[in-house]
Coordinates of C-alpha atoms in Angstrom, one line a residue:
M187 CA -38.9 26.4 61.1
P188 CA -38.7 29.9 59.7
E189 CA -40.4 32.6 61.7
R190 CA -43.7 33.9 60.3
S191 CA -43.8 37.5 59.2
R192 CA -46.7 39.6 60.3
P193 CA -47.8 42.6 58.3
P194 CA -48.4 45.9 60.1
T195 CA -51.8 46.3 61.7
G196 CA -52.8 49.5 59.9
F197 CA -54.3 50.9 63.1
S198 CA -53.8 50.7 66.9
R199 CA -55.9 48.1 68.5
R200 CA -55.1 49.5 71.9
R201 CA -56.5 52.9 70.8
L202 CA -59.6 51.3 69.1
L203 CA -60.5 49.5 72.3
G204 CA -59.9 52.4 74.6
G205 CA -56.6 51.3 76.0
A206 CA -57.5 47.6 76.2
A207 CA -55.0 45.5 78.2
G208 CA -53.8 42.1 77.1
L209 CA -53.5 42.7 73.4
G210 CA -49.7 42.2 73.2
A211 CA -48.4 39.9 70.5
A212 CA -45.6 38.4 72.5
G213 CA -45.1 34.8 71.5
V214 CA -44.4 31.9 73.8
G215 CA -42.2 29.1 72.6
V216 CA -42.8 25.6 74.0
G217 CA -40.9 22.6 72.8
I218 CA -42.8 19.3 72.6
G219 CA -41.0 16.2 71.5
W220 CA -42.9 13.6 69.5
G221 CA -41.4 10.2 68.7
A222 CA -42.3 8.6 65.3
A223 CA -44.4 6.0 67.0
E224 CA -46.4 8.7 68.9
A225 CA -47.4 10.7 65.8
F226 CA -50.9 10.3 64.5
I227 CA -50.8 10.7 60.7
S228 CA -54.0 10.7 58.7
S229 CA -53.8 9.1 55.2
D230 CA -57.5 9.1 54.3
S231 CA -57.5 12.6 52.7
D232 CA -55.3 14.9 50.7
G233 CA -56.3 17.8 52.9
G234 CA -58.3 19.5 50.1
A235 CA -61.4 20.1 52.3
G236 CA -59.3 21.9 54.9
R237 CA -58.1 24.3 52.3
Q238 CA -61.5 25.4 51.2
T239 CA -62.6 28.9 52.0
E240 CA -65.8 31.0 52.0
P241 CA -65.5 34.7 50.9
F242 CA -65.6 37.2 53.7
Y243 CA -66.1 40.4 51.7
G244 CA -69.4 41.0 49.9
P245 CA -72.8 42.6 50.2
H246 CA -74.0 40.0 52.8
Q247 CA -72.1 38.4 55.6
A248 CA -71.2 34.8 55.1
G249 CA -72.7 32.1 57.3
V250 CA -76.3 32.7 56.4
A251 CA -76.7 31.7 52.7
T252 CA -73.5 29.6 53.0
T253 CA -74.1 25.8 52.8
P254 CA -74.1 24.8 56.5
Q255 CA -70.8 23.6 57.8
A256 CA -70.4 20.7 60.2
H257 CA -69.6 22.7 63.3
A258 CA -70.8 25.9 64.9
Q259 CA -70.4 28.1 67.9
F260 CA -72.9 30.8 68.8
V261 CA -71.3 33.2 71.3
G262 CA -73.5 35.7 73.2
L263 CA -71.6 38.7 74.5
D264 CA -72.6 41.7 76.7
L265 CA -70.8 45.0 76.5
V266 CA -69.1 46.1 79.7
K267 CA -70.3 49.2 81.4
G268 CA -69.0 52.3 79.8
T269 CA -68.8 50.9 76.3
D270 CA -69.9 53.7 73.9
R271 CA -70.2 54.2 70.2
A272 CA -66.5 54.7 69.7
A273 CA -65.7 51.5 71.7
L274 CA -68.3 49.5 69.8
T275 CA -66.7 50.8 66.5
G276 CA -63.3 49.6 67.8
I277 CA -64.7 46.1 68.6
L278 CA -66.2 45.7 65.1
K279 CA -63.0 47.0 63.4
V280 CA -61.0 44.4 65.2
W281 CA -63.4 41.6 64.4
T282 CA -63.5 42.6 60.7
E283 CA -59.8 42.4 60.3
D284 CA -59.4 39.2 62.4
A285 CA -62.3 37.5 60.6
A286 CA -61.1 38.5 57.1
R287 CA -57.7 36.9 57.9
L288 CA -59.0 33.8 59.6
T289 CA -61.6 32.9 57.0
S290 CA -58.9 33.1 54.3
G291 CA -56.6 30.7 56.2
R292 CA -54.2 33.4 57.5
S293 CA -53.4 33.9 61.2
A294 CA -55.0 36.9 62.9
L295 CA -52.8 39.7 64.1
A296 CA -51.4 39.0 67.6
D297 CA -52.3 35.3 67.1
T298 CA -50.1 33.2 69.4
E299 CA -51.1 29.9 67.7
P300 CA -50.8 30.9 64.1
E301 CA -50.5 27.3 62.8
L302 CA -54.1 26.7 63.9
A303 CA -55.3 29.2 61.3
D304 CA -53.7 27.2 58.4
I305 CA -56.8 25.1 57.9
P306 CA -59.7 27.4 57.1
S307 CA -62.1 24.5 56.3
R308 CA -64.9 26.9 55.1
L309 CA -64.7 29.0 58.2
T310 CA -67.3 31.8 58.4
V311 CA -67.6 34.5 61.0
T312 CA -71.0 36.3 61.3
V313 CA -71.7 39.2 63.6
G314 CA -75.0 40.3 65.0
V315 CA -76.1 43.1 67.3
G316 CA -78.9 43.0 69.9
A317 CA -81.0 45.9 71.2
G318 CA -78.5 46.6 74.0
A319 CA -75.8 47.6 71.5
F320 CA -78.0 50.3 70.1
E321 CA -78.6 51.7 73.5
A322 CA -74.9 51.7 74.5
A323 CA -74.0 53.4 71.2
G324 CA -76.8 56.0 71.6
L325 CA -78.4 54.8 68.3
E326 CA -81.9 53.8 69.5
D327 CA -83.4 55.6 66.5
R328 CA -81.6 53.2 64.2
R329 CA -82.8 50.1 65.9
P330 CA -85.2 48.1 63.6
A331 CA -88.8 47.8 65.0
W332 CA -88.6 44.0 65.0
L333 CA -85.4 44.0 67.1
R334 CA -87.0 43.2 70.5
P335 CA -87.7 40.1 72.6
L336 CA -90.2 37.6 71.2
P337 CA -93.6 37.6 73.0
A338 CA -94.0 35.1 75.8
F339 CA -95.2 31.6 74.6
D340 CA -96.9 29.1 76.9
I341 CA -94.4 26.4 75.8
D342 CA -91.3 28.4 76.8
R343 CA -89.3 27.5 79.8
L344 CA -86.6 30.1 79.2
D345 CA -83.5 30.3 81.3
E346 CA -82.6 34.0 80.7
N347 CA -79.4 33.8 82.8
A348 CA -78.1 30.9 80.8
W349 CA -79.3 31.4 77.3
G350 CA -81.0 34.9 77.2
Q351 CA -80.6 38.0 75.0
T352 CA -77.2 39.6 74.7
D353 CA -75.8 42.8 73.2
L354 CA -73.6 41.1 70.6
L355 CA -73.5 37.7 68.8
L356 CA -70.6 35.9 67.2
Q357 CA -71.7 33.0 64.9
V358 CA -68.6 31.0 63.9
C359 CA -69.0 28.0 61.6
G360 CA -66.6 25.7 59.9
D361 CA -66.1 22.1 58.9
D362 CA -63.2 21.5 61.3
P363 CA -63.9 21.9 65.1
T364 CA -60.3 22.9 65.9
T365 CA -60.5 25.7 63.4
V366 CA -63.8 26.9 64.8
A367 CA -62.5 26.7 68.4
H368 CA -59.3 28.6 67.5
A369 CA -61.3 31.4 65.6
V370 CA -63.6 31.9 68.6
R371 CA -60.6 32.1 71.0
V372 CA -58.9 34.7 68.8
L373 CA -62.0 36.8 68.2
L374 CA -62.8 36.9 72.0
K375 CA -59.3 37.5 73.4
N376 CA -58.7 40.5 71.2
V377 CA -61.7 42.4 72.6
R378 CA -61.8 41.0 76.1
S379 CA -61.5 44.4 77.8
R380 CA -64.8 45.5 76.3
V381 CA -67.1 42.4 76.4
R382 CA -68.2 39.7 78.7
V383 CA -69.1 36.2 77.5
A384 CA -72.7 35.4 78.6
W385 CA -73.0 32.0 76.9
V386 CA -71.6 29.7 74.2
Q387 CA -73.7 27.3 72.3
R388 CA -71.8 24.6 70.4
G389 CA -73.6 22.7 67.6
F390 CA -72.9 20.1 65.0
H391 CA -74.1 18.4 61.8
H392 CA -72.9 15.2 60.2
A393 CA -69.2 15.3 59.4
R394 CA -68.3 16.9 56.1
G395 CA -68.4 14.2 53.3
S396 CA -70.4 11.7 55.3
T397 CA -73.6 12.4 53.5
P398 CA -74.3 13.3 49.8
K399 CA -74.2 16.9 48.8
G400 CA -77.5 18.7 49.5
T401 CA -78.7 16.2 52.1
T402 CA -80.9 17.8 54.7
M403 CA -79.6 17.4 58.3
R404 CA -81.2 15.1 60.8
N405 CA -81.8 16.2 64.4
L406 CA -81.1 14.0 67.4
M407 CA -84.7 12.7 67.3
G408 CA -83.7 11.1 64.1
Q409 CA -85.9 13.3 62.0
V410 CA -85.0 15.1 58.8
D411 CA -84.9 18.8 59.9
G412 CA -84.9 21.9 57.6
T413 CA -86.7 20.6 54.5
V414 CA -88.8 23.8 54.0
N415 CA -86.5 26.6 53.1
P416 CA -86.6 29.3 50.5
R417 CA -85.3 27.5 47.4
S418 CA -85.0 30.1 44.5
D419 CA -82.7 33.0 44.4
V420 CA -85.5 35.5 43.9
D421 CA -87.5 34.2 46.9
F422 CA -84.4 34.0 49.0
D423 CA -83.4 37.6 48.5
A424 CA -86.9 38.9 49.2
L425 CA -87.4 36.7 52.2
V426 CA -84.0 36.9 53.9
W427 CA -82.0 40.0 53.0
D428 CA -83.1 43.4 54.2
D429 CA -83.7 46.0 51.5
G430 CA -83.1 49.0 53.7
G431 CA -86.7 50.1 53.5
Q432 CA -87.2 50.6 57.2
Q433 CA -83.6 51.3 58.2
P434 CA -81.4 52.2 55.3
W435 CA -78.2 51.1 57.1
M436 CA -79.6 47.5 57.3
A437 CA -79.6 47.0 53.5
G438 CA -77.9 43.6 52.9
G439 CA -78.3 42.5 56.5
T440 CA -80.9 40.2 58.0
S441 CA -82.5 39.3 61.3
L442 CA -81.8 36.2 63.4
V443 CA -84.0 34.5 65.9
L444 CA -81.9 32.1 67.9
R445 CA -83.9 29.5 70.0
R446 CA -82.3 26.8 72.1
I447 CA -84.7 23.8 72.2
A448 CA -84.2 20.9 74.6
M449 CA -85.4 17.5 73.4
Q450 CA -86.9 15.0 75.8
L451 CA -85.2 12.0 74.2
D452 CA -85.7 9.8 77.2
T453 CA -89.5 9.9 76.6
W454 CA -89.3 10.3 72.8
E455 CA -87.7 6.9 72.5
E456 CA -90.8 5.3 74.0
L457 CA -92.8 6.1 70.9
D458 CA -92.9 3.6 68.1
R459 CA -91.9 4.6 64.6
H460 CA -95.5 5.2 63.4
A461 CA -96.3 7.4 66.4
R462 CA -93.2 9.5 65.7
E463 CA -94.3 9.9 62.0
L464 CA -97.8 11.0 63.0
T465 CA -96.3 13.5 65.5
V466 CA -94.1 15.2 62.9
G467 CA -96.1 14.5 59.8
R468 CA -93.2 13.1 57.8
T469 CA -91.7 9.6 57.4
V470 CA -88.6 8.9 59.4
A471 CA -86.9 7.1 56.5
N472 CA -86.5 10.0 54.1
G473 CA -88.5 12.9 55.5
A474 CA -91.3 12.7 52.9
P475 CA -94.7 14.0 54.0
L476 CA -97.1 11.2 54.9
T477 CA -98.9 12.0 51.7
G478 CA -95.8 11.8 49.5
S479 CA -92.8 9.6 48.7
A480 CA -89.9 12.1 48.5
E481 CA -88.7 14.7 51.0
H482 CA -89.6 17.7 48.9
D483 CA -93.1 16.5 47.8
E484 CA -95.8 19.1 48.7
P485 CA -97.8 17.8 51.6
D486 CA -101.6 17.2 51.0
F487 CA -103.3 18.4 54.2
E488 CA -106.7 17.5 52.8
A489 CA -106.0 13.9 52.2
T490 CA -107.9 11.4 54.3
T491 CA -108.2 7.6 54.9
M492 CA -111.6 6.5 56.1
G493 CA -112.4 10.1 57.0
I494 CA -109.2 10.5 59.1
P495 CA -106.6 13.0 57.9
V496 CA -103.4 11.3 56.7
I497 CA -101.4 14.2 58.1
P498 CA -102.8 15.0 61.5
P499 CA -103.8 18.7 61.9
S500 CA -101.8 18.8 65.1
S501 CA -98.6 17.4 63.5
H502 CA -95.5 19.6 63.4
I503 CA -95.6 20.2 59.6
A504 CA -99.3 21.0 59.6
R505 CA -98.8 23.7 62.2
A506 CA -95.6 25.1 60.7
H507 CA -97.0 25.2 57.1
Q508 CA -97.1 28.7 55.8
R509 CA -100.6 30.3 55.5
T510 CA -99.4 33.3 53.5
P511 CA -96.4 33.9 51.1
N512 CA -94.7 35.9 53.9
E513 CA -94.6 33.1 56.4
Q514 CA -91.2 31.8 55.2
F515 CA -87.7 32.0 56.6
L516 CA -84.4 30.3 56.4
R517 CA -83.9 27.5 58.9
R518 CA -80.3 26.7 59.7
G519 CA -80.3 24.5 62.8
Y520 CA -77.5 22.7 64.7
N521 CA -77.7 19.8 67.1
F522 CA -76.3 20.1 70.6
D523 CA -75.4 17.3 73.0
D524 CA -74.2 18.3 76.4
S525 CA -73.6 16.6 79.7
P526 CA -76.8 15.3 81.2
A527 CA -78.1 16.3 84.7
A528 CA -78.3 13.7 87.5
G529 CA -80.9 11.1 86.7
Q530 CA -81.0 11.8 82.9
T531 CA -79.3 9.9 80.1
S532 CA -79.1 12.9 77.7
N533 CA -79.1 16.6 77.5
S534 CA -79.6 17.2 73.8
G535 CA -81.6 19.4 71.5
L536 CA -81.5 21.8 68.6
I537 CA -80.0 25.3 68.3
F538 CA -82.6 26.7 66.0
A539 CA -81.5 29.6 63.9
A540 CA -84.1 31.4 61.7
Y541 CA -83.1 34.2 59.4
Q542 CA -85.6 36.5 57.8
R543 CA -86.1 40.1 56.6
D544 CA -88.8 40.8 59.2
V545 CA -89.2 38.8 62.4
E546 CA -92.8 39.9 63.1
A547 CA -94.2 39.4 59.6
Q548 CA -92.4 36.1 58.8
Y549 CA -91.4 34.2 61.9
L550 CA -93.9 35.1 64.6
P551 CA -97.1 33.8 63.0
V552 CA -95.5 30.4 62.5
Q553 CA -94.1 30.3 66.0
Q554 CA -97.4 31.3 67.5
R555 CA -99.2 28.4 65.8
L556 CA -96.5 26.0 67.0
A557 CA -96.8 27.3 70.5
D558 CA -100.6 27.0 70.5
H559 CA -100.9 23.4 69.4
D560 CA -98.0 21.4 68.0
A561 CA -98.0 17.7 68.9
L562 CA -94.2 17.8 69.1
N563 CA -94.4 20.2 72.0
E564 CA -94.7 17.3 74.4
W565 CA -91.0 16.4 73.6
T566 CA -89.5 19.8 72.9
V567 CA -88.9 22.6 75.3
P568 CA -87.6 26.1 74.3
I569 CA -85.0 27.1 77.0
G570 CA -83.3 30.0 75.3
S571 CA -84.4 32.8 73.0
A572 CA -82.7 35.9 71.5
V573 CA -83.1 38.2 68.5
Y574 CA -80.3 39.9 66.6
A575 CA -79.8 42.2 63.7
I576 CA -77.2 40.5 61.4
L577 CA -75.1 43.3 60.1
P578 CA -74.8 43.9 56.3
G579 CA -71.7 42.6 54.5
V580 CA -68.6 44.6 54.1
G581 CA -66.2 45.6 51.3
E582 CA -62.4 45.6 51.5
G583 CA -61.1 48.6 53.4
D584 CA -64.4 49.0 55.3
F585 CA -65.5 47.4 58.6
L586 CA -68.6 45.5 59.7
G587 CA -71.3 47.9 61.1
S588 CA -69.9 51.0 59.3
T589 CA -73.3 51.8 57.8
L590 CA -74.8 51.8 61.3
L591 CA -72.0 53.6 63.2
T592 CA -70.8 56.2 60.8

C-alpha cells in the first residue's frame, strides 16, 4: 500500500499550544493478518452515504441547522490552569484545521489512523465556549449577558461533577459511529496538554436510511420528539442565529443550552397507551396533537369533551407551547442509553440540545413553565445542565473564534 503524503502544517502546533508534548506524527506499523473466511464484507450498500460531506466553511458552524445525523458525541472540556488568550487561540486554530480536514474526508495532520478518516459520513464538528473561557482569556467584557448558568429549577437533580458546566464544548456528529469516535479522538489528543475532559455524552438517532427523509426522531419513551421547531428560513435566522447586536463578534453564532434528562422508563412502562398520550398531549402512533390527525397539526388547547379539555393543561405540549413569538428555539435532541445501576433495568434518557439567539428571552420562559407544572416531570429528571456560546462560522484561511480573540 503506498504511503500517504501529508501536506505541511502551515504553522507550528507545538508553538500554538505553548510547547505541548505528545503532538508528534510518528506512525506505528502493526501487521494484522485476516484470512478470507474471517473478513466481514458488506454488500448492502455502495458506500455512497459514507462519502457524503457537510460544508465546514461558512457564516455559521455546521451541526446546528444541519439535518441531524445518526450519532453524536458532546464533549465538555475544562482549560488547564495557566491557559491564557494565546493558548486558547492555539487550541481553536488546531481544531479549525483538524475539523476542516476530517469533515471533508481527509485525515488530520499527525493522524496515526488516517484510514479512519476516509468515511466522512456527514461529519460535523461544532465548537462552543463557556463563561470560563472568557475569564481565562481575559475577555469578560465580550461575554454575552445570557452566557451564565440557568436558574435553579425545582425539578433539577443536577450532578455538577458528572455533567456540569465546562469551559469548552466539542459537538461531533455523523452518520457513522466509527467516524465520530475517530474525530473525537483526533480533536482531543492534539490539544491534550491544554484541556481536561470533564465528560462525554454519547447520543444516537435511528440509523441513517431506516426512516423516511424528514421523519421526526422518537425518544426512548417511544414518543415523537422535536416536532415544534422553526420551519421557515426567515424565522430560523431570526430565532437561531445571533445578529451581533449585543456582542458584534457573535454575529453568525448562536447559544446552546445542553440538558441531560434521565427517563424513568422502569415506571413509565407501567402506564397504558392512553395515559401516556394524556401526559404528553400527543398520540403515540404519529405524534399528532390529541385534537388533530397529523404530527404538524396545530393543537387546539380550547377543545373539550363533556367539559373536559381534550389536551390536558398539564400535558407536556400545553406547558411547552409558546406564549409569545419569541418563545421558540431549535430542538436537536439525542437519545442516550448507558449501563444501568444496580437494581435498575435501564439508564436512558435524552441529551436535549436547544439553540437560540437569546437564552433568557427564548428558552427560559418555556423551561420555567415546564419546571413549574409539567405532567411529564414524574418520569423525567434533569441531571445535567450547561450553557455555551456557539462560535460563528469561519472562512478559509481564518480560524474559529477569530472574531472573539483578535
